mmCIF file with all atom_site columns, C-alpha atoms in Angstrom:
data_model
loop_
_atom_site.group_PDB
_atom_site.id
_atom_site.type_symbol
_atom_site.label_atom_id
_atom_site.label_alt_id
_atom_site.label_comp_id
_atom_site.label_asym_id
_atom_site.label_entity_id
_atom_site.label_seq_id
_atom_site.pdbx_PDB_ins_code
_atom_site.Cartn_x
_atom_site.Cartn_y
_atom_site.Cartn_z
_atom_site.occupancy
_atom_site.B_iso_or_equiv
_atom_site.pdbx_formal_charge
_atom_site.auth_seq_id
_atom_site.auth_comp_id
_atom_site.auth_asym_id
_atom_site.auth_atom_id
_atom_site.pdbx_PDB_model_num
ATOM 1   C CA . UNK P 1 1   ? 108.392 78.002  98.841  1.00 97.00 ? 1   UNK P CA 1
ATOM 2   C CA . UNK P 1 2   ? 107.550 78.327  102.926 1.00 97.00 ? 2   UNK P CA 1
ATOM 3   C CA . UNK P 1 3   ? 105.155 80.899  103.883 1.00 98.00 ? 3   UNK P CA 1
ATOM 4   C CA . UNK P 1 4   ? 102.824 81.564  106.886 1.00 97.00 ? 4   UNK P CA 1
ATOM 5   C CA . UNK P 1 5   ? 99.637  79.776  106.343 1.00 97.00 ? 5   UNK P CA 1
ATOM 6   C CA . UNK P 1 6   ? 96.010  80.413  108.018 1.00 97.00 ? 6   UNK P CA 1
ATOM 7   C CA . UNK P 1 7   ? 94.561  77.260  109.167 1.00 97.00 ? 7   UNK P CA 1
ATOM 8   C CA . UNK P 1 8   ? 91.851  78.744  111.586 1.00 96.00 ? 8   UNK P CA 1
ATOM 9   C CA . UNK P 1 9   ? 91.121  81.230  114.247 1.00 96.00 ? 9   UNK P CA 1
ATOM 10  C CA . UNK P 1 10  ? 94.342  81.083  116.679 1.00 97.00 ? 10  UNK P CA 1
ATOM 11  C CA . UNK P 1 11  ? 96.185  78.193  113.997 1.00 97.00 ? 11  UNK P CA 1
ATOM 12  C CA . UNK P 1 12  ? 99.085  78.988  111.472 1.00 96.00 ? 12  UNK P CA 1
ATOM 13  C CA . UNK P 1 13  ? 101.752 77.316  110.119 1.00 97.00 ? 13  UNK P CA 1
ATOM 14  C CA . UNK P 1 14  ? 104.729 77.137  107.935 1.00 97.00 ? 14  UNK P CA 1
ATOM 15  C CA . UNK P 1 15  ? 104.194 75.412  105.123 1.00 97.00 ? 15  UNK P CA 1
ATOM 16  C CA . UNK P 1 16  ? 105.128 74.447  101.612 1.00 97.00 ? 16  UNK P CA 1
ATOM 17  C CA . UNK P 1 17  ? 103.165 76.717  99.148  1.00 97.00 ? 17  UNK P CA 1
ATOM 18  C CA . UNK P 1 18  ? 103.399 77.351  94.820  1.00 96.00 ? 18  UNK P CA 1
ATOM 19  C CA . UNK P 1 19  ? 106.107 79.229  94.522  1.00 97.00 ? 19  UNK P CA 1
ATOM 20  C CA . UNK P 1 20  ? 104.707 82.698  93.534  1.00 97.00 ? 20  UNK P CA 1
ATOM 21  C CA . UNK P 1 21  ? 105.482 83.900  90.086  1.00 97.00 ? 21  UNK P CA 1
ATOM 22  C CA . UNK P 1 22  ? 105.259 86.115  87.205  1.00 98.00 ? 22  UNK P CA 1
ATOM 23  C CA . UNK P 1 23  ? 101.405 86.273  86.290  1.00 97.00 ? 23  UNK P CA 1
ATOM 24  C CA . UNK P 1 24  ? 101.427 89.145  83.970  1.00 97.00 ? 24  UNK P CA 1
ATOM 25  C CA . UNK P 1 25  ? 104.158 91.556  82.089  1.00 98.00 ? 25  UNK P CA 1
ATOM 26  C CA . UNK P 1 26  ? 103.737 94.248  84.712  1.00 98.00 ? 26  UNK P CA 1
ATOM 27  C CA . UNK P 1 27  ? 104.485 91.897  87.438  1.00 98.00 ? 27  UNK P CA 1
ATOM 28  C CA . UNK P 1 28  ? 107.362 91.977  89.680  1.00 98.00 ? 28  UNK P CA 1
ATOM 29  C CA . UNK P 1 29  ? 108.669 89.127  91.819  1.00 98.00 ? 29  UNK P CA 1
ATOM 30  C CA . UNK P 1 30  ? 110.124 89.939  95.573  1.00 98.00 ? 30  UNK P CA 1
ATOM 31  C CA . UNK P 1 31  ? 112.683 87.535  97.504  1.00 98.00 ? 31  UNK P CA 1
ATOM 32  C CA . UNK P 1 32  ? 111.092 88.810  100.197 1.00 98.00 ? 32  UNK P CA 1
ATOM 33  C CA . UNK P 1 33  ? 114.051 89.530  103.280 1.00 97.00 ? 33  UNK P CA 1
ATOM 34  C CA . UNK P 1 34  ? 111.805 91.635  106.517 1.00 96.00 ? 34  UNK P CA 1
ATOM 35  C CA . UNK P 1 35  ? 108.011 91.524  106.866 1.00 95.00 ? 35  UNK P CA 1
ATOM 36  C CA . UNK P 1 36  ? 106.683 93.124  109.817 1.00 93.00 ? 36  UNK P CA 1
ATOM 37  C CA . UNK P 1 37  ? 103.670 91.207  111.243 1.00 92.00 ? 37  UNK P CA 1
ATOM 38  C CA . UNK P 1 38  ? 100.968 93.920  112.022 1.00 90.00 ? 38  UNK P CA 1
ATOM 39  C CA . UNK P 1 39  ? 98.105  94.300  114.564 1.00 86.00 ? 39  UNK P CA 1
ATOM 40  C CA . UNK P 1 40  ? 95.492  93.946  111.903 1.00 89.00 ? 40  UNK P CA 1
ATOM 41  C CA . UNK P 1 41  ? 96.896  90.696  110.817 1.00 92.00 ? 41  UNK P CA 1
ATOM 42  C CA . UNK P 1 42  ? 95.558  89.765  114.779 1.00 92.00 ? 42  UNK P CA 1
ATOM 43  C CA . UNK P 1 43  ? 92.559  90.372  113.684 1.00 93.00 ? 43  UNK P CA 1
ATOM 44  C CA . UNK P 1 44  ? 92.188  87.500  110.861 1.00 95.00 ? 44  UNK P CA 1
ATOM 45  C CA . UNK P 1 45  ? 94.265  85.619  113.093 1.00 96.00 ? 45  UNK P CA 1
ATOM 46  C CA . UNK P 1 46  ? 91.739  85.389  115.916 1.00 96.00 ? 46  UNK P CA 1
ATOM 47  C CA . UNK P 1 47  ? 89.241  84.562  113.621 1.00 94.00 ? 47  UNK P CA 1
ATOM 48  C CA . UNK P 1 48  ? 87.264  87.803  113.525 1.00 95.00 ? 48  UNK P CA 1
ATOM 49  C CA . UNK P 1 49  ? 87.734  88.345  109.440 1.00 95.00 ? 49  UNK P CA 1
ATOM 50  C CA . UNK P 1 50  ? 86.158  86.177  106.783 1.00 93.00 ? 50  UNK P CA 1
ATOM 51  C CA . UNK P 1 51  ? 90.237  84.847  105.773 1.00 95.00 ? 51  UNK P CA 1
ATOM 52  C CA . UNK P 1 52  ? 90.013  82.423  103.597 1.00 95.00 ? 52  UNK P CA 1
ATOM 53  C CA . UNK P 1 53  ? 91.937  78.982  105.369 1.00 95.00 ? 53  UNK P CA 1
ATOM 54  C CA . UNK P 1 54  ? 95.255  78.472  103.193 1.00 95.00 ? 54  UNK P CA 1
ATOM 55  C CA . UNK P 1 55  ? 96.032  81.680  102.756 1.00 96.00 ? 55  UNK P CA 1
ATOM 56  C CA . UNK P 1 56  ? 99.499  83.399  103.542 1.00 97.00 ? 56  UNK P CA 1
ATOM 57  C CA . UNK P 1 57  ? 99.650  86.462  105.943 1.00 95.00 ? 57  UNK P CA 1
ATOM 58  C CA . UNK P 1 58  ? 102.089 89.800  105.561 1.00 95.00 ? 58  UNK P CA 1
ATOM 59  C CA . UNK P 1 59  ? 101.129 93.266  104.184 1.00 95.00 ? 59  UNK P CA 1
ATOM 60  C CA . UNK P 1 60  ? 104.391 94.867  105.344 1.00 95.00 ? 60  UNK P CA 1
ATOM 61  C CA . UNK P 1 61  ? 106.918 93.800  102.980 1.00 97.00 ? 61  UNK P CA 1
ATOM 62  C CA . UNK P 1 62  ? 110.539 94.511  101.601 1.00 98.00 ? 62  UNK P CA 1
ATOM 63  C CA . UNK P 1 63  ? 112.842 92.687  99.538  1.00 97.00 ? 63  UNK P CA 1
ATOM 64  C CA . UNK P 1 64  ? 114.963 92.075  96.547  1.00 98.00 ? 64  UNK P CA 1
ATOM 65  C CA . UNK P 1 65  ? 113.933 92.194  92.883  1.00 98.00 ? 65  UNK P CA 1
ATOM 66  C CA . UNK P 1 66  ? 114.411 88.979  91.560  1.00 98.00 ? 66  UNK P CA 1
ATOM 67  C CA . UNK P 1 67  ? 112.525 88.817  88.298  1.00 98.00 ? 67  UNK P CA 1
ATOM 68  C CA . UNK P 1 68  ? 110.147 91.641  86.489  1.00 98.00 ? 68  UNK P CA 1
ATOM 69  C CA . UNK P 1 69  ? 107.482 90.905  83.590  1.00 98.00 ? 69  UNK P CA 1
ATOM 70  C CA . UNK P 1 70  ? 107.926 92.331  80.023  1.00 98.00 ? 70  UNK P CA 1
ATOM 71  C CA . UNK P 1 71  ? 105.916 95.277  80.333  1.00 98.00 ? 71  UNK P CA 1
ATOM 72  C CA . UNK P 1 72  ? 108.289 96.429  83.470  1.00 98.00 ? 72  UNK P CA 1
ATOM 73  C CA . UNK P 1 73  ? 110.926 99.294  82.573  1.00 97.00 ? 73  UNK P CA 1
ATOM 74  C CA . UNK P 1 74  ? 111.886 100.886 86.095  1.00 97.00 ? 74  UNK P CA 1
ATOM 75  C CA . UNK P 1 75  ? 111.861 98.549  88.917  1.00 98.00 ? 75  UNK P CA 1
ATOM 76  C CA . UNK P 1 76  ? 115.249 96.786  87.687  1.00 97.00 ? 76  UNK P CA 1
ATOM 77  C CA . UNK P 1 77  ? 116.288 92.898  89.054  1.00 98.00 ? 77  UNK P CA 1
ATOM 78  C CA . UNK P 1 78  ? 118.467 93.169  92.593  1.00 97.00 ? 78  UNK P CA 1
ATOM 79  C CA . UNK P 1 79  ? 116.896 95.970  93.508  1.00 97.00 ? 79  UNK P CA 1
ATOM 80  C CA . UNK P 1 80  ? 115.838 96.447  96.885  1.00 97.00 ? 80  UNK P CA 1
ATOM 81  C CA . UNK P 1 81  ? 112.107 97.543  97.160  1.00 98.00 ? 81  UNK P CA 1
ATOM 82  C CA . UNK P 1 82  ? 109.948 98.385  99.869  1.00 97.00 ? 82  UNK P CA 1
ATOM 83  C CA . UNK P 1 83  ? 106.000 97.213  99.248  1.00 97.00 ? 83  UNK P CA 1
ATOM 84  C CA . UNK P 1 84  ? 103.380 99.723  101.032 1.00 93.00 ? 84  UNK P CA 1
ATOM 85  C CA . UNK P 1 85  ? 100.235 97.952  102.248 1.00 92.00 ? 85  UNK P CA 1
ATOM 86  C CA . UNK P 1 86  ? 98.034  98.216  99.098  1.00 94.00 ? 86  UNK P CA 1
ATOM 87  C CA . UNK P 1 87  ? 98.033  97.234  96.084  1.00 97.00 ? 87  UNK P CA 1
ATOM 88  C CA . UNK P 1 88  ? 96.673  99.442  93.363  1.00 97.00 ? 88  UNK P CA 1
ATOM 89  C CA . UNK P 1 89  ? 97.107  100.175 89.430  1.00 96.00 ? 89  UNK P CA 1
ATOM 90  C CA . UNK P 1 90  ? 98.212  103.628 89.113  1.00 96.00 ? 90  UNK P CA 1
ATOM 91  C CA . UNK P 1 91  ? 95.968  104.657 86.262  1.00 95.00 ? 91  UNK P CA 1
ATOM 92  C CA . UNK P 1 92  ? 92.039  104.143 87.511  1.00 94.00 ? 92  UNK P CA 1
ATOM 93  C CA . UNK P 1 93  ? 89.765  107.595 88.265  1.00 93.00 ? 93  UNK P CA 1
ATOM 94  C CA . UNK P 1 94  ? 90.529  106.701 92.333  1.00 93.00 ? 94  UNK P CA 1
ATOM 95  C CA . UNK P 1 95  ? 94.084  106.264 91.769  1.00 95.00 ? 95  UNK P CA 1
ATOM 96  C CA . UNK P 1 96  ? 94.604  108.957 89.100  1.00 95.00 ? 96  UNK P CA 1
ATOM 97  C CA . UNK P 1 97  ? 93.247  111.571 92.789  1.00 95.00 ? 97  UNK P CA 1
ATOM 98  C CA . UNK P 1 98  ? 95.646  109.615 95.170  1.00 92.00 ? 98  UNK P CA 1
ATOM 99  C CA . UNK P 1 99  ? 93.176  107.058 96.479  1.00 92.00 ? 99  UNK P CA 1
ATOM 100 C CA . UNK P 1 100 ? 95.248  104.343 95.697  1.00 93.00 ? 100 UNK P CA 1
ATOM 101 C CA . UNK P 1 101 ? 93.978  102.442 99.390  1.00 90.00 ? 101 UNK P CA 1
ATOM 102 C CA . UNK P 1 102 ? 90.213  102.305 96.935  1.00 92.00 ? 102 UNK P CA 1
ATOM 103 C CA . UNK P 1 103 ? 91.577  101.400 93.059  1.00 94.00 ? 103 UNK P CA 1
ATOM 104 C CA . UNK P 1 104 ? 88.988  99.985  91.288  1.00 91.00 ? 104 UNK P CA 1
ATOM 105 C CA . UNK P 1 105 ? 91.058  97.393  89.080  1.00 94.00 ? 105 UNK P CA 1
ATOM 106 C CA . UNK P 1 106 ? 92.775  95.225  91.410  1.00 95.00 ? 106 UNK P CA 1
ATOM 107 C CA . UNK P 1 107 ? 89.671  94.312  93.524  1.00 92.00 ? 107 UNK P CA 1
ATOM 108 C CA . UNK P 1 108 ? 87.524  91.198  91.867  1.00 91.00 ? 108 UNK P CA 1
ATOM 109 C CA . UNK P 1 109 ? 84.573  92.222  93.646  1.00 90.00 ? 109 UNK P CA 1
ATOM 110 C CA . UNK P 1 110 ? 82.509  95.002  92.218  1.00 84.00 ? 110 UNK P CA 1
ATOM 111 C CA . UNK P 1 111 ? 80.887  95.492  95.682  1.00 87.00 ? 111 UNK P CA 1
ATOM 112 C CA . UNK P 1 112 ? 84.332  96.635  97.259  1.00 86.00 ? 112 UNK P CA 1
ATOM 113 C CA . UNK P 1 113 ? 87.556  98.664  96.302  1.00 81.00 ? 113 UNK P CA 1
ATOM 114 C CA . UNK P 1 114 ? 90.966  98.455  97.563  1.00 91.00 ? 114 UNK P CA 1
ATOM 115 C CA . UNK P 1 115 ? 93.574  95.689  97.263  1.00 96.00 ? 115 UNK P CA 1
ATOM 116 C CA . UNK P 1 116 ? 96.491  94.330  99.838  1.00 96.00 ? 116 UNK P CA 1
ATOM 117 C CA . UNK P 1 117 ? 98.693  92.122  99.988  1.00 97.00 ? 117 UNK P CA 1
ATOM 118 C CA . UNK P 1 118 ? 97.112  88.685  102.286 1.00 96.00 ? 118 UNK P CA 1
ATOM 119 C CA . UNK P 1 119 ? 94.576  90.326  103.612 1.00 96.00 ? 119 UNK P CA 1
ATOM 120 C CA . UNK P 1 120 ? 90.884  89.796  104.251 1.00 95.00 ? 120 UNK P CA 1
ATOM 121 C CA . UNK P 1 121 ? 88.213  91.240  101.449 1.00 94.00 ? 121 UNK P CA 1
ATOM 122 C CA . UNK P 1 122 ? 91.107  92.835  99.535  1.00 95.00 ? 122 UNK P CA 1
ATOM 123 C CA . UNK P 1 123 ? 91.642  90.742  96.672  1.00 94.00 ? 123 UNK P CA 1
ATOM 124 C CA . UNK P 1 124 ? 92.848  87.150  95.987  1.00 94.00 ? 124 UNK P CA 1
ATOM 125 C CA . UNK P 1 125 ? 96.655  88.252  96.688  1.00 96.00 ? 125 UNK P CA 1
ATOM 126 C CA . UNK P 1 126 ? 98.835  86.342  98.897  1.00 97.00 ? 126 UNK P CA 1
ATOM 127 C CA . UNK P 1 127 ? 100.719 87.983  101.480 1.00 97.00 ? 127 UNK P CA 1
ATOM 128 C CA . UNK P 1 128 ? 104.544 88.209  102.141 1.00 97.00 ? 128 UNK P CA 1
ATOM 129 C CA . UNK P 1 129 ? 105.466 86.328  105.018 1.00 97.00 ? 129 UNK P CA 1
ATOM 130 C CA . UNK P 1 130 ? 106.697 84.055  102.632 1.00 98.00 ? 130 UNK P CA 1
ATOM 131 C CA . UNK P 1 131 ? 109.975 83.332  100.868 1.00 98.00 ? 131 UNK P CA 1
ATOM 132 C CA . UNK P 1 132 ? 109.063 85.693  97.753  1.00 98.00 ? 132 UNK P CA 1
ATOM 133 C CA . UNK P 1 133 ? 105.691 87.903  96.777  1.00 98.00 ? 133 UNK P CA 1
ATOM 134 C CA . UNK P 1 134 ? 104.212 88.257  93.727  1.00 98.00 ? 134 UNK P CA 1
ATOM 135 C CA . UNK P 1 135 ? 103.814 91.925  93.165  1.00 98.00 ? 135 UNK P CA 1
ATOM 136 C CA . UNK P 1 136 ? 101.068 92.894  90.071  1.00 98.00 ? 136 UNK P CA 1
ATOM 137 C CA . UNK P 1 137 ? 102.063 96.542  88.403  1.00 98.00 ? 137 UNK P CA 1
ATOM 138 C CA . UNK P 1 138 ? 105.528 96.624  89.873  1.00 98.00 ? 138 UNK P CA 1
ATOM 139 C CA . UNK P 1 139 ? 106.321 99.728  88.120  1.00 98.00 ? 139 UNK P CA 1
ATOM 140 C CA . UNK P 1 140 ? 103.717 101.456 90.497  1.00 98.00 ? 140 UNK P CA 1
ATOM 141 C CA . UNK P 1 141 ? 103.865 99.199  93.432  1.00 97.00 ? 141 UNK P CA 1
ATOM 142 C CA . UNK P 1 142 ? 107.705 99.508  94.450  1.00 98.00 ? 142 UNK P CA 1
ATOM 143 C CA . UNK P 1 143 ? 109.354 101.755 96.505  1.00 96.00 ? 143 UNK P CA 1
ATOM 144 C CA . UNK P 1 144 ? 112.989 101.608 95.257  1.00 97.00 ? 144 UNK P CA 1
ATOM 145 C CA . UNK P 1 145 ? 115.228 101.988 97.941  1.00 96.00 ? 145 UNK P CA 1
ATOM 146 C CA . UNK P 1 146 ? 118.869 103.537 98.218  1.00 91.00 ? 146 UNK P CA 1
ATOM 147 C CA . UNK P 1 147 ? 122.484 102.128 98.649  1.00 92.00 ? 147 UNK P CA 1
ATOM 148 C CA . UNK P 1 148 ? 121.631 101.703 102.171 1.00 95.00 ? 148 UNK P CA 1
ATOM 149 C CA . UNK P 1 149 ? 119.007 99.338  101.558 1.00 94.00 ? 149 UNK P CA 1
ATOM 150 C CA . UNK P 1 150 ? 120.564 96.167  103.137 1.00 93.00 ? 150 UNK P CA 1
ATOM 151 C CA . UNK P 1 151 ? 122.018 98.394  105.837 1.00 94.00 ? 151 UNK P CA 1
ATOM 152 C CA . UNK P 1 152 ? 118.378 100.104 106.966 1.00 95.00 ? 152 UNK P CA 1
ATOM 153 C CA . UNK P 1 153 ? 116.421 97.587  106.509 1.00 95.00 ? 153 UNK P CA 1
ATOM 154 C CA . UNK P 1 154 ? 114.480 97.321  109.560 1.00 93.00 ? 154 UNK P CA 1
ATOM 155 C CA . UNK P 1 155 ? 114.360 101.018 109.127 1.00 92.00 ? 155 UNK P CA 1
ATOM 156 C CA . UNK P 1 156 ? 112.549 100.959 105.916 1.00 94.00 ? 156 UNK P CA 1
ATOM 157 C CA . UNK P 1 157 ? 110.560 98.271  106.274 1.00 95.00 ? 157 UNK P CA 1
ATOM 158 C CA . UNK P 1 158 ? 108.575 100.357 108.595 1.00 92.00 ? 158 UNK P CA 1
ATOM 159 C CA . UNK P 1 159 ? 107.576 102.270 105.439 1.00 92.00 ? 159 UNK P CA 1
ATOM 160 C CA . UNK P 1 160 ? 105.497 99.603  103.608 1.00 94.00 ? 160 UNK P CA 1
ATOM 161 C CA . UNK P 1 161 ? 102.580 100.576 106.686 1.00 91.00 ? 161 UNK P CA 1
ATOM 162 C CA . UNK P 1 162 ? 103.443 101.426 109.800 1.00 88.00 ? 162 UNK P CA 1
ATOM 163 C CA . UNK P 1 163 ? 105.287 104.529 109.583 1.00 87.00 ? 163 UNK P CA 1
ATOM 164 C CA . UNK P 1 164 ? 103.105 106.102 106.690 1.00 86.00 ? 164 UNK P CA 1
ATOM 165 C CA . UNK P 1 165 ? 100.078 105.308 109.052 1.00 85.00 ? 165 UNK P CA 1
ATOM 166 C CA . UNK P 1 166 ? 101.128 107.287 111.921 1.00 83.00 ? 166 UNK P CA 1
ATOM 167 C CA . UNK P 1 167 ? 102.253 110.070 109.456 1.00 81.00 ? 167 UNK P CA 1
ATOM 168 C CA . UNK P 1 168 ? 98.316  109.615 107.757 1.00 82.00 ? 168 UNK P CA 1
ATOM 169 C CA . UNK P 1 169 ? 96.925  110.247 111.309 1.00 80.00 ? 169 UNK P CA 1
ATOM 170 C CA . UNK P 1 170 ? 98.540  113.359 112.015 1.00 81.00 ? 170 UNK P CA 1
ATOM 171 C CA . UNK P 1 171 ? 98.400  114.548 108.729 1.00 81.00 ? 171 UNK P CA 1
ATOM 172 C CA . UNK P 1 172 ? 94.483  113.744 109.213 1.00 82.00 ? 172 UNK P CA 1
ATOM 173 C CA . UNK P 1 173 ? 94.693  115.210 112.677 1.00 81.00 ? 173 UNK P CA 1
ATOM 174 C CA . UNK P 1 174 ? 95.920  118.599 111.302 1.00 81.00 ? 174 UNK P CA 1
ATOM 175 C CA . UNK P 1 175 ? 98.632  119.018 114.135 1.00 77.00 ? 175 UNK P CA 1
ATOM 176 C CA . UNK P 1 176 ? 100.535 122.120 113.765 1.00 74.00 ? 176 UNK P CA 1
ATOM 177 C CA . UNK P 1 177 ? 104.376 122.814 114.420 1.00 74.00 ? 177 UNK P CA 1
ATOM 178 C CA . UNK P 1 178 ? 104.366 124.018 118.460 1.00 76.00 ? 178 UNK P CA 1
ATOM 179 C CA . UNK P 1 179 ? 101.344 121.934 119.266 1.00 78.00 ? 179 UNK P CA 1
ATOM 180 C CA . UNK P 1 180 ? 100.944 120.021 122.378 1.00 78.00 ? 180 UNK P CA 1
ATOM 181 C CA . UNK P 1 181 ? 99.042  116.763 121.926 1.00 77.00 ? 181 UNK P CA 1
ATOM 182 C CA . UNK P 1 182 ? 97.828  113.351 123.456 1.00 78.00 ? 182 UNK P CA 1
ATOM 183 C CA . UNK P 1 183 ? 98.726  110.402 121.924 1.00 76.00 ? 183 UNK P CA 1
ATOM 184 C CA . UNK P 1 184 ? 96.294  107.837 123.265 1.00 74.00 ? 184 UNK P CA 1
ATOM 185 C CA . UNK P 1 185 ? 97.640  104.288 122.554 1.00 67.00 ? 185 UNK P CA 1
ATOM 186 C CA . UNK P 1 186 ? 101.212 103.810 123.077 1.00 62.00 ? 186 UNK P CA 1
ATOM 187 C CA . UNK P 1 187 ? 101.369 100.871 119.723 1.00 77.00 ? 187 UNK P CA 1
ATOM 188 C CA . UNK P 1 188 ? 103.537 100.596 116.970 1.00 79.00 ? 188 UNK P CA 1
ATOM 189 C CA . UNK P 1 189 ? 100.993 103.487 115.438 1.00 79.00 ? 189 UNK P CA 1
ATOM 190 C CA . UNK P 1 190 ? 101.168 105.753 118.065 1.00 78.00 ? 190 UNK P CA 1
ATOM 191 C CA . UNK P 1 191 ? 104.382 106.238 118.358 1.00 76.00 ? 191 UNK P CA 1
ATOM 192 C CA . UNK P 1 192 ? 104.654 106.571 114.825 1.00 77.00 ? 192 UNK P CA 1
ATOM 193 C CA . UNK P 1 193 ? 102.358 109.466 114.719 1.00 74.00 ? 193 UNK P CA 1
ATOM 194 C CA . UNK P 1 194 ? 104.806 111.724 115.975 1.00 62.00 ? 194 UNK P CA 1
ATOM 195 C CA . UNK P 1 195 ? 106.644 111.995 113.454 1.00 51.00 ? 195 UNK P CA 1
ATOM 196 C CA . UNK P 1 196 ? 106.454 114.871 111.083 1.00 53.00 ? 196 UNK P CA 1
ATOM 197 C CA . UNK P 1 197 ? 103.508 117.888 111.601 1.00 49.00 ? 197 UNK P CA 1
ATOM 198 C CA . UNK P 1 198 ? 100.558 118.286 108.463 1.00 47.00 ? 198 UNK P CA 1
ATOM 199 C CA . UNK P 1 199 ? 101.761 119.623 105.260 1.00 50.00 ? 199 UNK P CA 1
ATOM 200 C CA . UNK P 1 200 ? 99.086  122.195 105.799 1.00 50.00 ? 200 UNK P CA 1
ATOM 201 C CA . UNK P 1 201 ? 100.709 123.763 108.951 1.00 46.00 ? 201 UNK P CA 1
ATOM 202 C CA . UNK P 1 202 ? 102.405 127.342 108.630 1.00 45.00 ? 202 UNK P CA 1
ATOM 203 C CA . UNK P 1 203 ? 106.223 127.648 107.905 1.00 45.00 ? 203 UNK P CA 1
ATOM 204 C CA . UNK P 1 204 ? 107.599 127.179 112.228 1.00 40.00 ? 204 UNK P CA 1
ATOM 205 C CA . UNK P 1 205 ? 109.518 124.990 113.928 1.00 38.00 ? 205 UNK P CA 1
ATOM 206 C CA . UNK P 1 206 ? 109.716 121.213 113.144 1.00 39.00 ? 206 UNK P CA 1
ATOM 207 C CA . UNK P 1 207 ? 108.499 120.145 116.470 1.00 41.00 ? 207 UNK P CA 1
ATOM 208 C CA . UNK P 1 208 ? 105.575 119.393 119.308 1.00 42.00 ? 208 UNK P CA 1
ATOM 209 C CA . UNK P 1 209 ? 105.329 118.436 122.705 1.00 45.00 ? 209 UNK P CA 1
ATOM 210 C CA . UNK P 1 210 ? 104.155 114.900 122.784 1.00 46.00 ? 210 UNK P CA 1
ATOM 211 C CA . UNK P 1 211 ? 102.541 112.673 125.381 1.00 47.00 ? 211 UNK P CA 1
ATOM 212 C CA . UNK P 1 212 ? 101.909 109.238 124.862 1.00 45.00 ? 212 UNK P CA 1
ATOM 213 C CA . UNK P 1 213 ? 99.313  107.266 127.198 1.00 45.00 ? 213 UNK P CA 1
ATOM 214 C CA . UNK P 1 214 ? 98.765  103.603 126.854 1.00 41.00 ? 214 UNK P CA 1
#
């Protein structure tokens, strides 16, 4: 298959890779159609990660369901699926409280948690700008999407990272419906952050004044 290879700081290429494939029964394998290329991947790009040469790029991933392992019994073949940045088992102690960014099982190294999808010190795991993804614990990792897939599909593509992350920040930020805040940093993040106020905020209106500054 082609995929986006790392050859060195400022150096990729498309290239002819193994074509990923089923590993284990709770894998799931992605024809992978939209893969957003984020600003973290700039960052292994330029050189400033420890990414292993050979490897393929993309953490922001959706596609169609082409093949699922044995022990599989939602995610269903020609599905469309959206893939959020990390990868994680669904049944460890971190994942069992929500901190599925940290699961313990689908890291190698004992010295770290967290798994993604062609990224730098998460995991072995090759990344989806490529033809098709393997994706381990399908059953967990894939956001089946609705009738509208193919129609909203650079819509909910934005949900495999970007979007959640902006959410994450104000969520984290513990903005309030009627707030007026600053946005600082007018990237794919920041304007994401907008989006919806914290869970945590009192039953009001929907919305906030927002100012963006680059």
């Amino acid at each position: 298959m082609k995929a986006v290879v790392y050859k060195g700081p400022n150096d990729v290429s498309v290239e002819d890779v193994p074509d990923a494939r089923i590993e284990h029964p709770a894998d799931v394998l992605v024809r992978i159609t939209s893969s957003n290329i984020c600003g973290s991947d700039l960052h292994m790009y330029e050189g400033r990660t420890s990414f292993e040469t050979g490897r393929t790029f993309g953490h922001e991933n959706l596609g169609e369901v082409i093949e699922t392992g044995s022990a599989v019994s939602k995610v269903k073949v020609g599905e469309r699926v959206v893939l959020p940045f990390n990868i994680a088992c669904g049944f460890c102690k971190n994942c069992e409280r929500g901190f599925t960014n940290y699961c313990l099982t689908m890291q190698p190294e004992p010295k770290l948690a967290g798994a993604a999808y062609g990224f730098a010190d998460m995991g072995p795991y090759q990344g989806g700008q490529a033809e098709y993804l393997r994706v381990p614990y399908g059953d967990f990792n894939c956001l089946r999407l609705g009738e509208d897939a193919e129609e909203k599909e650079l819509d909910y593509v934005m949900v495999a990272d970007i979007f959640p992350t902006g959410w994450h920040a104000t969520e984290m930020a513990g903005v309030y419906p009627g707030d007026s805040v600053v946005i600082y940093g007018a990237g794919p993040v920041g304007l994401m952050a907008p989006t919806r106020p914290s869970s945590r905020a009192p039953e009001k209106s929907w919305w906030w004044t927002v100012t963006v500054t680059a």
